[in-house]
Amino acid sequence: MELLPGIRAQMVDTDRIRMHVLESGPDDGAPIVLVHGNLSTARFFERVMAGLPRTYRVIAPDMRGFGDSEHAPLDATRGLADWADDVHALLTALGVTAPPHLVGWSTGGAAIVDYAAEHPVASLTLLDPVSPYGYGGVHADGTPVYDDCAGSGGGTANPEVVSRLAAGDDSADSPFSIRNVINAFYFAPGHREPQEREDLLVREVLKTMIGPGGYPGDSVPSPNWPGSAPGKTGVLNALSPKYCSWTRIVDLDPKPPVLWTHGSADIVVADGSPLEIGAIGASGAIDGWPGPEVFPPQPMVTQIREVLDRYAAAGGTVRTAIIEGAGHSPHIEKRDEWLSVFTDFLATIG
């Protein structure tokens, strides 16, 4: 499927990895960088790019291990800092010197905060971001359930999903095929992309680097329920509370304007997400759950709100927009509404 009008693609050699990049707008426009999430690529932003004002230079890379970018392993012990460093290396290679407006979807939310901790930014837009305490295995205050962070990381991936990704399964034959995973979890019930675009998104996800260095990552045995703890490589380990934390946003100086947009029907990043091990244990789907006092379901949205409240109390500005009826992908499901919120936010910055 060809790119939408006004969008161009290129491969860029950086001093870290070789990256596939989508771009739109003039080279001298104010830069917007769109950082996708887990099991996705830059093309999940394509319709957003087509709808943004042409005065902006919009840059959407495939992150390492995804899409057509280099299948380089991710050092999970750095959280999402590899992604942040890759973005900076890309902007350097493209000759972008102005502080960018950064948009981070899901996993990308942690990466853009890591970027802002090291480099000037014009703004941060958190699009259904991962919890500031990582994904899985934490109490409401962000304290890990276990010292080894068991119940998070590479060992928590559904093995049937992993095997079907590795096999390139583009069918709808199983609930674990990525086509059905996208429709069940990326979007709210009732939303379906046109067939040609759905086929495109499926093909894009099937480009994912599968294995210890990519998706889902490695794991180590644990004496704690459910029996595995995070390893050191791969995207799910980078999202583990052992390594992932974007609570540092509170201490940014200077503090860029922040926009948080979230789908009201998001079940991937949610209080009690059915994909998180605490909630799965509570449902009875994994034997031996030690109960809510030991391993509670994670209140992810509550945690996001609490950390952003602290950011505001520390002098930052935060705008929040809950996109009613959208799931984990409001920029796709409710594109025009999301674009209106985002462009209004950019207009307030100047």
CSV table of C-alpha atoms in Angstrom, one decimal:
chain,number,residue,atom,x,y,z
A,1,MET,CA,0.0,0.0,0.0
A,2,GLU,CA,1.5,3.3,-1.1
A,3,LEU,CA,2.2,6.1,1.3
A,4,LEU,CA,-0.5,8.8,1.6
A,5,PRO,CA,0.1,12.0,-0.4
A,6,GLY,CA,2.7,14.3,1.1
A,7,ILE,CA,4.5,11.6,3.0
A,8,ARG,CA,7.9,10.4,2.0
A,9,ALA,CA,10.1,7.6,3.3
A,10,GLN,CA,13.9,7.1,3.5
A,11,MET,CA,16.5,5.0,5.2
A,12,VAL,CA,18.9,7.1,7.4
A,13,ASP,CA,22.3,6.0,8.7
A,14,THR,CA,22.9,7.3,12.2
A,15,ASP,CA,25.9,6.9,14.4
A,16,ARG,CA,23.9,4.2,16.2
A,17,ILE,CA,21.7,2.2,13.8
A,18,ARG,CA,20.1,2.4,10.4
A,19,MET,CA,16.6,3.7,10.6
A,20,HIS,CA,13.5,3.7,8.3
A,21,VAL,CA,11.8,7.1,8.6
A,22,LEU,CA,8.6,8.7,7.3
A,23,GLU,CA,8.6,12.4,6.9
A,24,SER,CA,6.2,15.2,5.9
A,25,GLY,CA,6.3,19.0,5.7
A,26,PRO,CA,9.2,21.3,4.9
A,27,ASP,CA,12.8,20.7,6.1
A,28,ASP,CA,12.8,24.1,7.9
A,29,GLY,CA,9.5,23.5,9.7
A,30,ALA,CA,9.3,23.2,13.5
A,31,PRO,CA,10.0,19.5,14.1
A,32,ILE,CA,7.5,17.0,15.5
A,33,VAL,CA,8.7,13.5,16.2
A,34,LEU,CA,6.2,10.7,16.5
A,35,VAL,CA,7.5,7.7,18.5
A,36,HIS,CA,5.4,4.6,18.1
A,37,GLY,CA,4.8,1.9,20.7
A,38,ASN,CA,5.4,-1.8,21.1
A,39,LEU,CA,4.3,-4.1,18.2
A,40,SER,CA,3.8,-1.2,15.8
A,41,THR,CA,5.7,1.0,13.3
A,42,ALA,CA,5.7,4.6,12.0
A,43,ARG,CA,2.9,3.7,9.6
A,44,PHE,CA,0.5,3.6,12.5
A,45,PHE,CA,1.0,7.4,12.5
A,46,GLU,CA,0.5,7.9,8.8
A,47,ARG,CA,-3.0,9.3,8.8
A,48,VAL,CA,-2.0,11.7,11.6
A,49,MET,CA,0.9,12.9,9.5
A,50,ALA,CA,-1.4,13.5,6.6
A,51,GLY,CA,-3.6,15.7,8.8
A,52,LEU,CA,-1.1,17.9,10.5
A,53,PRO,CA,-0.4,21.4,9.2
A,54,ARG,CA,2.2,21.5,6.5
A,55,THR,CA,4.1,24.1,8.4
A,56,TYR,CA,5.6,21.4,10.6
A,57,ARG,CA,8.4,19.0,9.7
A,58,VAL,CA,7.0,15.7,10.9
A,59,ILE,CA,9.4,12.8,11.5
A,60,ALA,CA,8.2,9.3,12.4
A,61,PRO,CA,10.8,6.6,12.7
A,62,ASP,CA,10.5,2.8,13.0
A,63,MET,CA,12.2,2.2,16.3
A,64,ARG,CA,15.0,-0.4,16.6
A,65,GLY,CA,13.7,-4.0,16.2
A,66,PHE,CA,10.5,-2.8,14.5
A,67,GLY,CA,9.4,-2.1,10.9
A,68,ASP,CA,12.2,-1.6,8.4
A,69,SER,CA,14.7,-0.2,10.8
A,70,GLU,CA,17.8,-2.2,11.8
A,71,HIS,CA,16.9,-5.2,13.9
A,72,ALA,CA,19.4,-4.2,16.6
A,73,PRO,CA,18.9,-5.6,20.1
A,74,LEU,CA,17.5,-3.4,22.8
A,75,ASP,CA,19.4,-3.0,26.1
A,76,ALA,CA,16.5,-3.3,28.6
A,77,THR,CA,18.7,-2.4,31.6
A,78,ARG,CA,18.5,1.2,30.3
A,79,GLY,CA,14.7,1.2,30.1
A,80,LEU,CA,13.8,3.0,26.9
A,81,ALA,CA,17.0,5.0,26.8
A,82,ASP,CA,18.1,3.1,23.7
A,83,TRP,CA,15.1,4.4,21.9
A,84,ALA,CA,15.7,8.0,23.2
A,85,ASP,CA,19.3,7.9,22.1
A,86,ASP,CA,18.2,6.5,18.7
A,87,VAL,CA,15.8,9.4,18.2
A,88,HIS,CA,18.5,12.0,19.1
A,89,ALA,CA,21.0,10.3,16.7
A,90,LEU,CA,18.4,10.4,14.0
A,91,LEU,CA,17.7,14.1,14.4
A,92,THR,CA,21.4,14.8,14.4
A,93,ALA,CA,21.8,12.8,11.1
A,94,LEU,CA,18.8,14.7,9.6
A,95,GLY,CA,20.3,18.1,10.6
A,96,VAL,CA,17.5,19.0,13.0
A,97,THR,CA,18.8,21.4,15.6
A,98,ALA,CA,15.6,23.0,17.0
A,99,PRO,CA,14.1,21.4,20.1
A,100,PRO,CA,11.4,19.0,18.9
A,101,HIS,CA,7.8,18.5,19.9
A,102,LEU,CA,7.8,14.8,20.9
A,103,VAL,CA,4.8,12.5,20.8
A,104,GLY,CA,5.2,9.1,22.5
A,105,TRP,CA,2.5,6.4,22.1
A,106,SER,CA,2.4,3.7,24.7
A,107,THR,CA,6.0,2.4,25.1
A,108,GLY,CA,7.1,5.6,23.3
A,109,GLY,CA,5.8,7.6,26.2
A,110,ALA,CA,8.6,6.4,28.4
A,111,ALA,CA,11.2,7.0,25.6
A,112,ILE,CA,10.3,10.7,25.1
A,113,VAL,CA,10.7,11.4,28.8
A,114,ASP,CA,14.1,9.7,28.7
A,115,TYR,CA,14.9,12.0,25.7
A,116,ALA,CA,13.7,15.1,27.6
A,117,ALA,CA,15.9,14.2,30.5
A,118,GLU,CA,19.0,14.6,28.3
A,119,HIS,CA,18.0,17.1,25.6
A,120,PRO,CA,15.9,20.3,25.1
A,121,VAL,CA,12.4,19.7,23.9
A,122,ALA,CA,9.6,22.0,22.9
A,123,SER,CA,6.8,19.9,24.3
A,124,LEU,CA,5.9,16.3,25.3
A,125,THR,CA,2.7,14.6,24.2
A,126,LEU,CA,1.9,11.3,26.1
A,127,LEU,CA,-0.4,9.3,23.9
A,128,ASP,CA,-1.9,6.4,26.1
A,129,PRO,CA,1.6,6.0,27.7
A,130,VAL,CA,2.8,3.1,29.7
A,131,SER,CA,2.5,3.7,33.4
A,132,PRO,CA,5.4,5.9,34.9
A,133,TYR,CA,6.3,2.8,37.0
A,134,GLY,CA,6.5,0.4,34.1
A,135,TYR,CA,4.2,-2.4,33.1
A,136,GLY,CA,3.2,-5.0,35.7
A,137,GLY,CA,4.2,-6.2,39.1
A,138,VAL,CA,3.9,-3.0,41.1
A,139,HIS,CA,1.7,-1.7,43.9
A,140,ALA,CA,-0.3,1.5,43.5
A,141,ASP,CA,2.6,3.7,44.8
A,142,GLY,CA,5.0,2.2,42.2
A,143,THR,CA,6.8,-0.1,44.6
A,144,PRO,CA,7.6,-3.5,42.9
A,145,VAL,CA,5.7,-6.4,44.3
A,146,TYR,CA,8.9,-8.5,44.4
A,147,ASP,CA,12.5,-7.4,44.6
A,148,ASP,CA,13.2,-9.2,41.3
A,149,CYS,CA,10.1,-7.7,39.6
A,150,ALA,CA,8.7,-11.2,38.9
A,151,GLY,CA,5.5,-10.9,37.0
A,152,SER,CA,6.8,-8.4,34.5
A,153,GLY,CA,9.2,-8.5,31.5
A,154,GLY,CA,9.8,-11.0,28.7
A,155,GLY,CA,8.4,-14.0,30.5
A,156,THR,CA,4.9,-12.5,30.6
A,157,ALA,CA,4.3,-12.5,26.9
A,158,ASN,CA,1.7,-15.0,25.6
A,159,PRO,CA,3.8,-17.7,24.0
A,160,GLU,CA,1.1,-18.4,21.3
A,161,VAL,CA,1.2,-14.7,20.2
A,162,VAL,CA,5.0,-14.9,20.0
A,163,SER,CA,5.0,-18.1,18.0
A,164,ARG,CA,2.4,-16.8,15.5
A,165,LEU,CA,4.4,-13.5,15.1
A,166,ALA,CA,7.5,-15.6,14.4
A,167,ALA,CA,5.7,-17.7,11.9
A,168,GLY,CA,4.4,-14.6,10.1
A,169,ASP,CA,0.7,-15.5,10.7
A,170,ASP,CA,-1.4,-12.8,9.1
A,171,SER,CA,-4.7,-14.8,9.4
A,172,ALA,CA,-7.7,-14.4,11.6
A,173,ASP,CA,-7.7,-18.0,12.5
A,174,SER,CA,-6.8,-17.6,16.2
A,175,PRO,CA,-7.4,-15.1,18.9
A,176,PHE,CA,-3.6,-15.1,19.2
A,177,SER,CA,-3.0,-14.0,15.6
A,178,ILE,CA,-1.8,-10.4,15.4
A,179,ARG,CA,-4.8,-9.4,13.2
A,180,ASN,CA,-7.1,-10.4,16.0
A,181,VAL,CA,-4.9,-9.0,18.7
A,182,ILE,CA,-4.9,-5.6,17.0
A,183,ASN,CA,-8.7,-5.6,16.7
A,184,ALA,CA,-9.2,-6.8,20.3
A,185,PHE,CA,-6.7,-4.6,22.1
A,186,TYR,CA,-5.5,-1.7,20.0
A,187,PHE,CA,-9.0,-0.5,19.2
A,188,ALA,CA,-12.2,-0.1,21.2
A,189,PRO,CA,-15.0,-2.6,20.4
A,190,GLY,CA,-16.7,-1.8,17.2
A,191,HIS,CA,-13.8,0.0,15.5
A,192,ARG,CA,-12.4,-1.7,12.5
A,193,GLU,CA,-9.9,-0.2,10.0
A,194,PRO,CA,-10.7,-0.5,6.3
A,195,GLN,CA,-9.5,-3.9,5.0
A,196,GLU,CA,-6.6,-2.5,3.0
A,197,ARG,CA,-5.3,-0.5,5.9
A,198,GLU,CA,-5.8,-3.4,8.4
A,199,ASP,CA,-3.8,-5.6,6.1
A,200,LEU,CA,-1.1,-3.0,6.1
A,201,LEU,CA,-0.9,-2.7,9.8
A,202,VAL,CA,-0.8,-6.5,10.2
A,203,ARG,CA,2.1,-6.6,7.7
A,204,GLU,CA,3.9,-3.9,9.6
A,205,VAL,CA,3.7,-5.6,12.9
A,206,LEU,CA,4.9,-8.9,11.4
A,207,LYS,CA,8.2,-7.1,10.6
A,208,THR,CA,9.0,-7.2,14.3
A,209,MET,CA,12.3,-8.6,15.5
A,210,ILE,CA,11.3,-11.7,17.5
A,211,GLY,CA,13.6,-13.1,20.1
A,212,PRO,CA,15.6,-12.2,23.2
A,213,GLY,CA,16.9,-8.9,21.8
A,214,GLY,CA,13.5,-7.8,20.4
A,215,TYR,CA,10.0,-9.0,21.3
A,216,PRO,CA,9.4,-10.2,23.9
A,217,GLY,CA,12.9,-10.3,25.3
A,218,ASP,CA,14.6,-12.8,27.6
A,219,SER,CA,13.6,-13.9,31.1
A,220,VAL,CA,15.0,-15.6,34.2
A,221,PRO,CA,13.4,-18.1,36.5
A,222,SER,CA,12.0,-16.7,39.8
A,223,PRO,CA,10.9,-18.3,43.1
A,224,ASN,CA,8.1,-15.7,43.1
A,225,TRP,CA,4.8,-16.0,41.4
A,226,PRO,CA,4.3,-16.5,38.5
A,227,GLY,CA,7.7,-18.0,38.2
A,228,SER,CA,9.7,-15.7,35.9
A,229,ALA,CA,11.5,-12.3,36.3
A,230,PRO,CA,12.8,-9.9,33.7
A,231,GLY,CA,15.9,-10.5,31.7
A,232,LYS,CA,18.2,-7.9,30.3
A,233,THR,CA,17.3,-7.5,26.7
A,234,GLY,CA,14.2,-6.9,24.6
A,235,VAL,CA,11.2,-4.6,24.7
A,236,LEU,CA,9.1,-6.2,27.4
A,237,ASN,CA,12.0,-6.1,29.8
A,238,ALA,CA,12.6,-2.5,29.0
A,239,LEU,CA,9.0,-1.9,30.1
A,240,SER,CA,9.5,-3.8,33.4
A,241,PRO,CA,9.5,-1.7,36.6
A,242,LYS,CA,12.9,-3.2,37.1
A,243,TYR,CA,14.2,-0.8,34.5
A,244,CYS,CA,11.4,1.5,33.3
A,245,SER,CA,10.4,4.7,35.1
A,246,TRP,CA,9.4,8.0,33.7
A,247,THR,CA,8.7,9.5,37.1
A,248,ARG,CA,11.8,11.6,36.3
A,249,ILE,CA,9.5,13.9,34.4
A,250,VAL,CA,8.7,15.6,37.7
A,251,ASP,CA,12.3,16.8,38.0
A,252,LEU,CA,12.8,18.1,34.4
A,253,ASP,CA,14.3,21.6,34.4
A,254,PRO,CA,13.1,23.5,32.4
A,255,LYS,CA,9.7,21.8,32.3
A,256,PRO,CA,8.2,21.6,28.8
A,257,PRO,CA,4.4,21.8,28.3
A,258,VAL,CA,2.8,18.4,28.5
A,259,LEU,CA,-0.3,17.0,26.8
A,260,TRP,CA,-1.7,13.7,28.0
A,261,THR,CA,-4.3,12.1,25.7
A,262,HIS,CA,-5.9,8.8,26.6
A,263,GLY,CA,-8.7,6.7,25.1
A,264,SER,CA,-11.5,6.2,27.6
A,265,ALA,CA,-11.9,2.6,26.5
A,266,ASP,CA,-8.2,1.7,26.5
A,267,ILE,CA,-7.7,-1.8,28.0
A,268,VAL,CA,-3.9,-2.0,27.3
A,269,VAL,CA,-3.0,0.9,29.7
A,270,ALA,CA,-5.8,0.9,32.2
A,271,ASP,CA,-6.5,0.4,35.9
A,272,GLY,CA,-6.7,-3.4,36.0
A,273,SER,CA,-5.7,-4.0,32.4
A,274,PRO,CA,-6.6,-7.6,31.4
A,275,LEU,CA,-3.1,-7.9,29.9
A,276,GLU,CA,-1.3,-7.2,33.2
A,277,ILE,CA,-0.3,-10.2,35.3
A,278,GLY,CA,-1.9,-9.0,38.5
A,279,ALA,CA,-5.3,-8.8,36.7
A,280,ILE,CA,-4.7,-12.0,34.9
A,281,GLY,CA,-4.0,-13.7,38.3
A,282,ALA,CA,-7.1,-12.2,39.8
A,283,SER,CA,-9.2,-13.6,36.9
A,284,GLY,CA,-8.0,-17.2,37.8
A,285,ALA,CA,-6.3,-17.6,34.4
A,286,ILE,CA,-2.9,-18.3,36.1
A,287,ASP,CA,-2.8,-20.7,39.0
A,288,GLY,CA,-1.3,-19.7,42.3
A,289,TRP,CA,-2.1,-16.0,42.4
A,290,PRO,CA,-1.1,-14.8,45.9
A,291,GLY,CA,-4.0,-12.4,46.2
A,292,PRO,CA,-4.5,-8.6,46.0
A,293,GLU,CA,-2.5,-7.8,49.1
A,294,VAL,CA,0.6,-9.4,47.6
A,295,PHE,CA,0.1,-8.9,43.8
A,296,PRO,CA,-2.7,-6.5,43.0
A,297,PRO,CA,-3.8,-5.5,39.6
A,298,GLN,CA,-1.9,-2.4,38.5
A,299,PRO,CA,-3.8,1.0,38.5
A,300,MET,CA,-2.0,2.4,35.5
A,301,VAL,CA,-4.1,5.4,34.6
A,302,THR,CA,-4.3,6.4,38.3
A,303,GLN,CA,-0.5,6.2,38.4
A,304,ILE,CA,-0.2,8.4,35.3
A,305,ARG,CA,-2.5,11.0,36.7
A,306,GLU,CA,-0.7,11.1,40.1
A,307,VAL,CA,2.7,11.6,38.5
A,308,LEU,CA,1.4,14.3,36.1
A,309,ASP,CA,-0.3,16.0,39.1
A,310,ARG,CA,3.1,16.1,40.8
A,311,TYR,CA,4.6,17.6,37.6
A,312,ALA,CA,2.0,20.3,37.7
A,313,ALA,CA,2.6,20.9,41.4
A,314,ALA,CA,6.3,21.3,40.7
A,315,GLY,CA,5.6,24.1,38.2
A,316,GLY,CA,4.9,22.3,34.9
A,317,THR,CA,1.8,22.7,32.8
A,318,VAL,CA,-0.3,19.7,31.9
A,319,ARG,CA,-3.3,19.5,29.5
A,320,THR,CA,-5.4,16.4,29.7
A,321,ALA,CA,-7.8,15.1,27.1
A,322,ILE,CA,-9.7,11.8,27.5
A,323,ILE,CA,-10.9,10.7,24.1
A,324,GLU,CA,-14.3,9.2,24.7
A,325,GLY,CA,-15.0,5.9,23.0
A,326,ALA,CA,-11.4,5.4,21.9
A,327,GLY,CA,-9.2,2.4,22.9
A,328,HIS,CA,-5.4,2.3,23.0
A,329,SER,CA,-5.1,4.1,19.6
A,330,PRO,CA,-7.1,7.4,19.7
A,331,HIS,CA,-4.9,8.9,17.0
A,332,ILE,CA,-6.3,6.2,14.7
A,333,GLU,CA,-9.8,5.5,16.0
A,334,LYS,CA,-10.7,9.2,16.5
A,335,ARG,CA,-8.1,10.8,14.3
A,336,ASP,CA,-9.8,14.1,13.7
A,337,GLU,CA,-10.7,14.6,17.4
A,338,TRP,CA,-7.2,13.7,18.5
A,339,LEU,CA,-5.6,15.9,15.8
A,340,SER,CA,-7.8,18.8,17.0
A,341,VAL,CA,-6.6,18.4,20.6
A,342,PHE,CA,-3.0,18.1,19.5
A,343,THR,CA,-2.9,21.0,17.2
A,344,ASP,CA,-4.7,23.2,19.7
A,345,PHE,CA,-2.0,22.2,22.2
A,346,LEU,CA,0.7,23.2,19.8
A,347,ALA,CA,-0.9,26.5,19.1
A,348,THR,CA,-0.8,27.4,22.8
A,349,ILE,CA,3.0,26.9,22.8
A,350,GLY,CA,3.6,29.2,19.8
